[in-house]
XYZ file of C-alpha atoms in Angstrom:
557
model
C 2.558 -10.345 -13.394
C 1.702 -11.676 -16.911
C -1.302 -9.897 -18.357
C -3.053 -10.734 -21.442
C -5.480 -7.659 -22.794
C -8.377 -7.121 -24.296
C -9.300 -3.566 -25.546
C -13.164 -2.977 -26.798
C -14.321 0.810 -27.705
C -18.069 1.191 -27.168
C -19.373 3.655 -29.024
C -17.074 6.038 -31.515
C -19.230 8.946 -31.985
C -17.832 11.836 -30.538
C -21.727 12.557 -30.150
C -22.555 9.269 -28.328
C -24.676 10.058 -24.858
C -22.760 8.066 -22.493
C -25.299 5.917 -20.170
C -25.855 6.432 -16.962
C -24.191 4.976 -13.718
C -27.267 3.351 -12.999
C -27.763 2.354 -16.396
C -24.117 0.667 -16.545
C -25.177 -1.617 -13.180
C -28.353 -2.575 -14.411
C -26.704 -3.852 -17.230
C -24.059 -5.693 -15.146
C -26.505 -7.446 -13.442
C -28.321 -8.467 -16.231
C -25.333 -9.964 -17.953
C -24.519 -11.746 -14.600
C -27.345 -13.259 -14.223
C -27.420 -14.693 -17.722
C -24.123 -15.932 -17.445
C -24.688 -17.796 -14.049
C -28.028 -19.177 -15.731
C -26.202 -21.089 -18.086
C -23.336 -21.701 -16.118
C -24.863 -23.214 -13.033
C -26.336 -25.692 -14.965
C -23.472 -27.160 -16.994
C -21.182 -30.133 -16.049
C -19.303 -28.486 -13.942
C -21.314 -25.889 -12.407
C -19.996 -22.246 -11.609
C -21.236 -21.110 -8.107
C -19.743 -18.042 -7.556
C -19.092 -14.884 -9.843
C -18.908 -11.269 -9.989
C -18.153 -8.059 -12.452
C -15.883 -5.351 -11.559
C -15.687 -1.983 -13.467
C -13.117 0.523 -12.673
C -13.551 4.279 -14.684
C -10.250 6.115 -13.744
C -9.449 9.290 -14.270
C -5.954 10.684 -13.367
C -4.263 14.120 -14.018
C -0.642 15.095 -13.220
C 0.395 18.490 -13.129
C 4.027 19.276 -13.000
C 6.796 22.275 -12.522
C 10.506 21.689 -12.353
C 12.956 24.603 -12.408
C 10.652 27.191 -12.476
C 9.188 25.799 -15.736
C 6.038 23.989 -16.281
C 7.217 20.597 -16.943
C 3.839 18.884 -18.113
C -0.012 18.319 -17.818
C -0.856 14.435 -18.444
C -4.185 13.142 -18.208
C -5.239 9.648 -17.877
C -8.519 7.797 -18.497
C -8.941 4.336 -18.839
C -12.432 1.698 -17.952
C -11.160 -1.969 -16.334
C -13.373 -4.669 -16.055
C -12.793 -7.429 -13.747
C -14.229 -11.154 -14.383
C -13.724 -13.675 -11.479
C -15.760 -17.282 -11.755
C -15.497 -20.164 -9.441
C -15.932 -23.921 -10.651
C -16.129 -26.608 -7.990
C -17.080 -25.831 -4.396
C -17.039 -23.774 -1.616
C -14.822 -26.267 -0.011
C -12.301 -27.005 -2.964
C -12.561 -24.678 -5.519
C -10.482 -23.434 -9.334
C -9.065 -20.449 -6.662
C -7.040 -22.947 -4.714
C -3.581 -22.973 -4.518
C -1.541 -25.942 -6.537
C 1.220 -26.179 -4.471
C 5.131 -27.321 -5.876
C 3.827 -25.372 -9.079
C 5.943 -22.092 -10.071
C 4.676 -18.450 -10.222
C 4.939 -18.526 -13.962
C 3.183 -21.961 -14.720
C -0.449 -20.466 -14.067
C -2.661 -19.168 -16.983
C -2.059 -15.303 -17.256
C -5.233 -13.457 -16.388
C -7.238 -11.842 -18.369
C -7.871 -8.279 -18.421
C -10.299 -6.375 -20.497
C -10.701 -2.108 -20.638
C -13.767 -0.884 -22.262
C -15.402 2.208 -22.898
C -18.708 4.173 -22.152
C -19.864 6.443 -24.877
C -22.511 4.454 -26.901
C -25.151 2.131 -25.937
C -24.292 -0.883 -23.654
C -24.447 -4.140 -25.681
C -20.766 -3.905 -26.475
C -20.452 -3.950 -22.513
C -22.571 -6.370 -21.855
C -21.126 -8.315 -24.654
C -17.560 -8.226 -23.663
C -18.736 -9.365 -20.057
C -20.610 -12.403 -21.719
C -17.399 -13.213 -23.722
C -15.061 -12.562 -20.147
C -16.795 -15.123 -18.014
C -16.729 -17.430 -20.698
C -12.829 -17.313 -21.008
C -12.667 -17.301 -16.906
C -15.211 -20.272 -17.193
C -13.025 -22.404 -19.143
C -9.647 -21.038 -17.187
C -11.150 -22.070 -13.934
C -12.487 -25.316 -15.444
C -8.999 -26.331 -16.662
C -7.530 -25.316 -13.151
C -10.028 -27.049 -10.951
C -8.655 -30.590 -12.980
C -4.976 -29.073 -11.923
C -6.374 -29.024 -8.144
C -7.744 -31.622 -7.768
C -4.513 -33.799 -9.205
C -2.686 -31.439 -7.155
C -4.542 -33.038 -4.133
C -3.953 -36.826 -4.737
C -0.064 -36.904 -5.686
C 0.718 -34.300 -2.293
C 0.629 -35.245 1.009
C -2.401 -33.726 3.490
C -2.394 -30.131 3.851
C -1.849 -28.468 7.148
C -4.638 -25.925 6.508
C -8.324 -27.545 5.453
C -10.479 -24.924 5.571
C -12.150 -24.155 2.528
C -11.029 -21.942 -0.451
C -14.577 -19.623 -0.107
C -17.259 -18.204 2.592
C -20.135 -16.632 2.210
C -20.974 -13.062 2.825
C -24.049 -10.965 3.486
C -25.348 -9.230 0.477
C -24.257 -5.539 0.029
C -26.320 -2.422 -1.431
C -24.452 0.537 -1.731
C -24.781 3.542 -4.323
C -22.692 6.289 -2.960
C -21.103 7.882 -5.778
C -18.540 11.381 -5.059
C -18.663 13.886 -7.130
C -15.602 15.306 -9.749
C -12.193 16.579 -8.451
C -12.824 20.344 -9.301
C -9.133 21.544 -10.060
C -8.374 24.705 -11.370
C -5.791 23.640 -14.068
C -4.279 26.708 -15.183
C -4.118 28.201 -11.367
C -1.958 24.814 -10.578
C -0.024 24.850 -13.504
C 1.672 28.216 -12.369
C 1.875 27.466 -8.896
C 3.642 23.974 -9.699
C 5.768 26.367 -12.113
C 6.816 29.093 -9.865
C 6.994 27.182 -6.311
C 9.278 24.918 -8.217
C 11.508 28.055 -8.685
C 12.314 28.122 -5.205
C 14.830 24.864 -5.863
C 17.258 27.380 -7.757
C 18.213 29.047 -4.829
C 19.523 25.808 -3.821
C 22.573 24.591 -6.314
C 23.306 21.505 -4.669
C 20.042 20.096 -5.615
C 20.378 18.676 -8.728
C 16.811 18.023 -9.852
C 13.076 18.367 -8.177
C 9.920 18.659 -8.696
C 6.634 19.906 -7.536
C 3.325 18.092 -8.713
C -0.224 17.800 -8.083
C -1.665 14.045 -8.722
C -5.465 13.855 -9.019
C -7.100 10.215 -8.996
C -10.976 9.436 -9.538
C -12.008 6.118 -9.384
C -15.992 5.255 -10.055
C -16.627 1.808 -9.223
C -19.332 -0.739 -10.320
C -19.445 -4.185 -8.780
C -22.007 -6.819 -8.772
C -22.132 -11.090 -7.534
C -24.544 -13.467 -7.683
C -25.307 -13.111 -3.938
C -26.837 -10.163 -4.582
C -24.550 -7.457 -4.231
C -24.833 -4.106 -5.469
C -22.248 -1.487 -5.308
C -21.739 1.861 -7.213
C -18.994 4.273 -5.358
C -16.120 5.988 -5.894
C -12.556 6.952 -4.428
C -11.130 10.674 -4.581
C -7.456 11.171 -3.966
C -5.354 14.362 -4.492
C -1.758 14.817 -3.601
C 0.374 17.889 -3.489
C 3.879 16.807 -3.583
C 7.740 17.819 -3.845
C 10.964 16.242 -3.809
C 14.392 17.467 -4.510
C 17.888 14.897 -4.925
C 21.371 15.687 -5.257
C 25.054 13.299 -5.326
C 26.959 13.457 -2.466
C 30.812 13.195 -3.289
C 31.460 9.949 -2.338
C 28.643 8.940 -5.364
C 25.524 8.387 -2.784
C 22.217 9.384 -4.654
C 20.259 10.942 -1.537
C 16.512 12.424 -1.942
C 13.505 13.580 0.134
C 10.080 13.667 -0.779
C 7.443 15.198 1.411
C 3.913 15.408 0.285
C 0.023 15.889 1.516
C -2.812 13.744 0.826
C -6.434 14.567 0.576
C -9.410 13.235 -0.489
C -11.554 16.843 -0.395
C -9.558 19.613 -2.560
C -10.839 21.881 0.532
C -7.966 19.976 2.651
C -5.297 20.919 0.416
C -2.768 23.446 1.501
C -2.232 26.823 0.892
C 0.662 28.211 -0.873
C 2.640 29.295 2.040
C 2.408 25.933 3.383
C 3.697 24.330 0.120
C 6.666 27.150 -0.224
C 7.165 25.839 3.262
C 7.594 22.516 2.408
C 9.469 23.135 -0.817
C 12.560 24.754 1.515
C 12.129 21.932 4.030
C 12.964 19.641 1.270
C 15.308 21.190 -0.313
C 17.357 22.633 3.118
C 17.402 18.522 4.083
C 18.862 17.328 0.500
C 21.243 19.888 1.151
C 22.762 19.147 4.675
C 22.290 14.821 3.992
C 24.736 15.789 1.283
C 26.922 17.495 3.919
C 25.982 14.796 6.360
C 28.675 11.870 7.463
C 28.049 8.186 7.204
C 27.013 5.645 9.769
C 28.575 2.513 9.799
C 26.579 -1.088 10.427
C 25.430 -1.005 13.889
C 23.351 -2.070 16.562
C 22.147 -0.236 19.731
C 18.714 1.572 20.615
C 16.958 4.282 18.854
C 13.530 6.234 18.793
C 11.261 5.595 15.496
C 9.155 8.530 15.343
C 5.258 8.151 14.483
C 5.536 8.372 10.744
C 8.527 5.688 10.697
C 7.152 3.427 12.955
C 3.590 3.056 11.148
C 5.576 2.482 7.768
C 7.751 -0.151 9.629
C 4.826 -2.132 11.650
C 2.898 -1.968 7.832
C 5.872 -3.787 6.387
C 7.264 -5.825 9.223
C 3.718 -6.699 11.302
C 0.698 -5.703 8.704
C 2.083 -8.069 5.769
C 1.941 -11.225 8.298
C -1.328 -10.996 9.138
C -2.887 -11.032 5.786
C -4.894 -14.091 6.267
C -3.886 -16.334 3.289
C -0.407 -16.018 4.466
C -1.876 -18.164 7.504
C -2.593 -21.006 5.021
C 0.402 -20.830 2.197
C 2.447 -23.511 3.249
C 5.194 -21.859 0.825
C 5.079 -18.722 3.645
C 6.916 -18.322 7.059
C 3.800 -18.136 8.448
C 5.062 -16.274 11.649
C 1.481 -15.617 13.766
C -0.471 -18.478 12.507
C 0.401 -20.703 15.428
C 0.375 -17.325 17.979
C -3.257 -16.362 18.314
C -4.077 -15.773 22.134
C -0.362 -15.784 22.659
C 1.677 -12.082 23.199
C 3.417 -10.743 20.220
C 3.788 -7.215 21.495
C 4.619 -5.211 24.406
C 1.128 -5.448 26.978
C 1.176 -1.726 26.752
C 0.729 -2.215 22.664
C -2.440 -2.487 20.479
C -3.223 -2.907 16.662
C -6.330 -2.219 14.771
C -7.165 -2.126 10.701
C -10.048 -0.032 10.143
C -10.580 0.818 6.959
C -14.136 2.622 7.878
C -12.234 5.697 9.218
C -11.720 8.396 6.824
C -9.725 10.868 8.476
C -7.753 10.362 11.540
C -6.775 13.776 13.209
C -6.827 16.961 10.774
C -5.287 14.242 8.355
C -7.544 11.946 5.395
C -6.591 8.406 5.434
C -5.912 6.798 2.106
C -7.158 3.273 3.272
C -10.594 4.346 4.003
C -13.180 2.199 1.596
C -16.409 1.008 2.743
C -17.006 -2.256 0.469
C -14.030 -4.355 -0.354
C -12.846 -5.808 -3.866
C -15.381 -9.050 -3.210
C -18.292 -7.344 -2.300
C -18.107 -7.634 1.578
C -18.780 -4.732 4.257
C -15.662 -3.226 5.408
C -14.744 -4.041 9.693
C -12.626 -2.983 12.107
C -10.645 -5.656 12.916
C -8.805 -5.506 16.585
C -5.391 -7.804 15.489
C -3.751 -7.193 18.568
C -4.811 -6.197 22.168
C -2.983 -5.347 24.799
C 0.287 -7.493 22.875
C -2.430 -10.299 22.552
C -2.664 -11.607 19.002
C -6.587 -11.559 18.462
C -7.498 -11.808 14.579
C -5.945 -11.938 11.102
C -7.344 -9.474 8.120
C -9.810 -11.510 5.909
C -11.000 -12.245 2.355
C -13.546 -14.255 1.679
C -10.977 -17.515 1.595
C -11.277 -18.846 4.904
C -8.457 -20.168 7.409
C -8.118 -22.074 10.418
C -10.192 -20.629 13.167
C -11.292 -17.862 10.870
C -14.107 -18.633 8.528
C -15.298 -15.762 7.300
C -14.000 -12.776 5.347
C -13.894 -8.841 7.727
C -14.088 -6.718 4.415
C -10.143 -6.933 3.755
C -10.213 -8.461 0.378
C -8.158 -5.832 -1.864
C -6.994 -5.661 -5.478
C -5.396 -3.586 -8.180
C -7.906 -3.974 -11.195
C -6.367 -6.717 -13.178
C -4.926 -8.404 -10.410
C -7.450 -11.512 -8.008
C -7.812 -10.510 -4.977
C -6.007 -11.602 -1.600
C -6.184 -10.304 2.080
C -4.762 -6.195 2.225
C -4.099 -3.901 4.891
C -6.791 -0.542 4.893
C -5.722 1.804 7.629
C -3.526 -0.150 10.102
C -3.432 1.664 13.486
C -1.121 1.259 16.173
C -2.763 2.699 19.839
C -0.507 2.935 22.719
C -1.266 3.129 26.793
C 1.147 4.732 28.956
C 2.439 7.209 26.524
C 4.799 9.937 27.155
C 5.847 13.553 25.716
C 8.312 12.752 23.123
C 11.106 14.893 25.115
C 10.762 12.151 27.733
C 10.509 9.506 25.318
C 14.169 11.122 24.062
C 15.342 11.688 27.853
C 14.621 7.616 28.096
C 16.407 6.991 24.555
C 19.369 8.857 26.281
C 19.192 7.224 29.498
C 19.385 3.567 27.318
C 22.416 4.911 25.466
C 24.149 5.138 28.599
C 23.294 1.756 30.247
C 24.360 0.258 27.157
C 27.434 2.052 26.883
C 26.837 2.775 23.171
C 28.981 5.589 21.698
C 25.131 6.917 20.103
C 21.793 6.030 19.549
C 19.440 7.159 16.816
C 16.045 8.829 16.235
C 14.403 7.296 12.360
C 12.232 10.256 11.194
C 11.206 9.008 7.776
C 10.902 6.368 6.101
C 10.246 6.210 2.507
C 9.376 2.577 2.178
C 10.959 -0.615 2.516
C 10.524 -4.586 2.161
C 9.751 -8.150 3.959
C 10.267 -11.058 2.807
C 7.488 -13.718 4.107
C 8.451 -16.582 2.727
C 10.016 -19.995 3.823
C 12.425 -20.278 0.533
C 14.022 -16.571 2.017
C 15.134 -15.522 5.653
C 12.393 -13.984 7.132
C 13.674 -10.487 7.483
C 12.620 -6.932 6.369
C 14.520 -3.999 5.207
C 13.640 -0.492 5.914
C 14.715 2.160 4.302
C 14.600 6.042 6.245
C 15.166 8.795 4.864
C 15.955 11.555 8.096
C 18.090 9.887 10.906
C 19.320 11.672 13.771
C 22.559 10.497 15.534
C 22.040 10.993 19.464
C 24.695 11.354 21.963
C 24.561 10.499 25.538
C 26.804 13.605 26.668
C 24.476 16.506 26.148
C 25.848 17.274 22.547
C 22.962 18.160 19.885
C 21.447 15.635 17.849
C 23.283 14.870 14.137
C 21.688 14.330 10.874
C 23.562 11.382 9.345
C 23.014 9.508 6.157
C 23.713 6.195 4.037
C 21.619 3.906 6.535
C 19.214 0.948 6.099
C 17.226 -0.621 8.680
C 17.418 -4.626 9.162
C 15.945 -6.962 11.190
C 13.683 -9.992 11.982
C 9.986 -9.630 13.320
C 10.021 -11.645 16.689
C 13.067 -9.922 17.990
C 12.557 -6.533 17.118
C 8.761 -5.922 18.382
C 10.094 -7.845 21.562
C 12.703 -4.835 22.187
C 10.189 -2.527 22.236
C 9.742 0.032 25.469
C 8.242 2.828 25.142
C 6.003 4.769 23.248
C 5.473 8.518 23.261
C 1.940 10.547 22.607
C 2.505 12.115 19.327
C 0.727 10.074 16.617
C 1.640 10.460 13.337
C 0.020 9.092 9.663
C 1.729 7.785 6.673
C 0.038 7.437 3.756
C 1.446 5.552 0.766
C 0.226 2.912 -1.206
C 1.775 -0.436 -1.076
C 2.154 -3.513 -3.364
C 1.614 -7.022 -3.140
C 0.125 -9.744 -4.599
C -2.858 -7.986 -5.755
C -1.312 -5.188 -7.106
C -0.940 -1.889 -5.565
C -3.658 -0.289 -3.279
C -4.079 3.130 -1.499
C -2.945 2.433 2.554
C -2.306 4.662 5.746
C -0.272 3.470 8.835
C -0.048 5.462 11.885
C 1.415 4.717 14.777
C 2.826 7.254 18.165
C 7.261 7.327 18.548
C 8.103 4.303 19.696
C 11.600 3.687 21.702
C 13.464 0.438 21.012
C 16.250 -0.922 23.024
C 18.036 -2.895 19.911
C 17.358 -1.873 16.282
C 20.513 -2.850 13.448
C 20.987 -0.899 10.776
C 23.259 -1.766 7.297
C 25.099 0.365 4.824
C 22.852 1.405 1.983
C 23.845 0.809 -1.321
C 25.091 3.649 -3.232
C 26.630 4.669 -6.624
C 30.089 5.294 -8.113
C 29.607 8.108 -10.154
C 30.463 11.767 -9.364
C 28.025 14.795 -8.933
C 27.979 16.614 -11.835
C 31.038 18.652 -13.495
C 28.859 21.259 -14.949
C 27.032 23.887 -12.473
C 23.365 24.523 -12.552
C 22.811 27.543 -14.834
C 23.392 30.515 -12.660
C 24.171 28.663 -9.669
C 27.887 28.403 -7.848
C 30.598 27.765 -9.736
């Protein structure tokens, strides 16, 4: 996405009291409301607006090799302008359709500082929702063309609902890190890699994010709060000799340094990582194939995220340009009866485990809901922003954004809840048992994923692709299960949640962050194993070159 920027320094004494949170709102609200003053009375009136201001503050601490392999900081203010010219029921939002990605008016974006007196703030957001003023003006003539010269549009709801009013000022404290104490346990866990000479590079790394947030509308709303995120992680890759790149990367997130784990733990995890790159480089290939397979609980929450969650974002429902898959299904069964699927991004921890979707206000101001999408295989609801669809007129606090991105319909912390579940040994007797009535040669058991894609779209087939990391080859005569490697998982939506049978009672989190429309936003999936009679998987792409000539320094030769 196209972003044109607009950097204003407040304040550049070094001595310059920075104002205080409450201070910065105040003044938010006072610019708002002189904005919408003048704005609500012009030709063509604005009737909705609000400010967003993002202060992140990042940190990375890294160790590779047994070395410390940096400290980088981060700090940056966003602010956010959105303005609506028009009305509720066609607005400057609303899509023009046969008109290309690249044909819209880049949005503006504008970072700003806090360490002198306000005026520059309020100043800059004066001069933002100006600029959005005229943008939306200009686009709302676009629309409205737009609407003569097509023919009727399926969807008629309107492009904006209203929302109760929200007062919130719940503001965490710092990340207290202990920067030189990480810096040599990054450094020395790293060391552990070097008694590993088929791993070719790694890492280990704590990532610290703070995000204080100000946010204000013309309804009313007030919000001042804050997300915390730290995450201890490590990976490890290596070259396999037919030219496959092939990592793993295993991490923990928390959002309360008190969560994080203890040294043994990480050592732990450091040799779990680095014994798997090691035997996937020693591991043989699996050619294309079809037959049944387990996804255990971590897989199968990153493949109903990409797969399920992205098609039931609710202004997929009305893009005509989109596949549009559960629009039409709503009271109709999607899933197995034994299946449910909630979003809730009100839960912070699920388990022993912090949930990176958890937010209480979304990125328009609105109250955060669980929303029950599917129960008992019933379709029953769609996530919402405030633009409204067919049947669903309201937004249910789902209205997420990157800062610098407008906001569209996200998934928090999607959930999948199963009845009838079963010990995972049974759930891998049954995968067994389906091996044999198929007469496949071998099943599989997914237990990673790293990520992966779906296309939504009409102009593409709607299909995803998955990518796993761990994969298990299962035989049907008793002999041990085989890592295997080179593997992507393919498919369609319809006919792979209809092949599902089972599910076991071992549920597992993901937590990632994902990317969209609207940027890229903090997520969690979780889901129990599930057992599906068909899956297909594909050969993964891989390189050409050899591993490297040259040993590692004091490794094998």
């Amino acid at each position: 996405m196209l972003l044109s920027c607009l950097w204003l320094l407040v304040g550049s004494s070094a001595h310059a009291e920075a104002p205080s949170a409450d201070d910065v709102l105040a003044s938010m609200r006072a610019a708002l409301a002189e904005a919408m003053g003048t704005l609500a009375a012009a030709t063509e009136p604005a009737y909705a607006a609000s400010y967003a201001v993002v202060d992140h503050r990042g940190l990375t601490i890294q160790g590779s090799h047994g070395a410390h392999a940096g400290l980088v900081p981060e700090h940056y203010r966003h602010v956010d302008v959105d303005v609506r010219v028009g009305s509720m029921a066609l607005d400057s939002t609303h899509k023009i359709r046969d008109e290309g990605f690249f044909s819209e008016t880049p949005r503006d974006s504008y970072f700003v500082g806090f360490e002198g007196p306000l005026d520059p703030l309020r100043r800059l957001l004066l001069r933002g929702t100006d600029d959005a003023y005229r943008q939306a003006r200009a686009r709302l003539v676009k629309v409205r063309s737009n609407e003569v010269v097509k023919v009727a549009r399926e969807d008629t709801s309107a492009d904006y609902s209203l929302a109760p009013a929200v007062t919130r000022r719940e503001l965490p404290g710092p990340v207290a890190i202990d920067n030189a104490a990480w810096q040599k346990l990054t450094r020395e866990v790293s060391a552990i890699y070097l008694e590993y000479p088929e791993v070719y590079d790694s890492a280990v790394q704590l990532v610290v994010t703070e995000d204080d947030r100000w946010f204000v509308n013309n309804e009313g709303t007030s919000v001042l709060d804050g997300y915390r995120h730290v995450r201890i992680a490590t990976w490890g890759e290596t070259v396999a000799e037919d030219g496959m790149s092939l990592s793993v990367y295993d991490y923990v997130d928390v959002a309360d340094v008190a969560h994080l784990p203890d040294r043994a733990r990480i050592e732990a995890m450091v040799r779990q990582v680095a014994g798997r790159v090691v035997a996937l480089r020693h591991a043989p290939l699996v050619d294309p194939w079809t037959g049944p397979a387990i996804l255990r609980g971590r897989a199968a929450g990153v493949f109903f995220h990409e797969i399920f969650g992205h098609r039931v974002e609710g202004h997929r429902q009305k893009d005509e340009d989109e596949g549009q898959t559960f629009t039409q299904r709503v009271g109709q069964p999607i899933l197995p009866a034994f299946l449910s699927v909630v979003d809730d991004p009100t839960i912070a921890r699920l388990g022993s485990e912090d949930l990176n979707g958890h937010y209480a206000v979304d990125d328009e101001g609105v109250a955060a809901e669980r929303v029950s999408l599917v129960e008992r295989g019933i379709l029953r609801n769609f996530l919402m922003s405030r633009a409204p669809i067919e049947g669903f007129g309201r937004s249910n606090g789902h209205g997420r954004r990157q800062p610098g991105n407008a906001v569209v319909a996200r998934q928090g912390n999607l959930m999948v809840q199963a009845d009838g579940v079963v010990p995972y040994a049974e759930l891998h007797k049954r995968l067994v048992d389906e091996i044999k009535r198929q007469k496949k040669p071998f099943g599989l058991v997914f237990d990673d994923i790293s990520g992966g894609f779906t296309f939504t779209g009409r102009s593409t087939p709607n299909s995803f692709v998955v990518s796993p990391v761990t994969v298990w080859r299962v035989y049907p005569d008793g002999r041990p299960d085989e890592l295997v490697r080179g593997v992507d998982l393919i498919g369609t939506p319809l006919t792979t949640f209809a092949r599902i049978l089972a599910a076991g009672g071992d549920t597992e989190v993901f937590n990632g962050v994902c990317g969209a429309e609207s940027g890229w936003v903090p997520v969690s999936a979780s889901s129990p194993s599930l057992l599906v009679q068909e899956v297909e998987v594909q050969r993964r792409e891989k390189g050409n070159d050899r591993p490297p000539l040259l040993p590692a320094p004091g490794g094998a030769q």
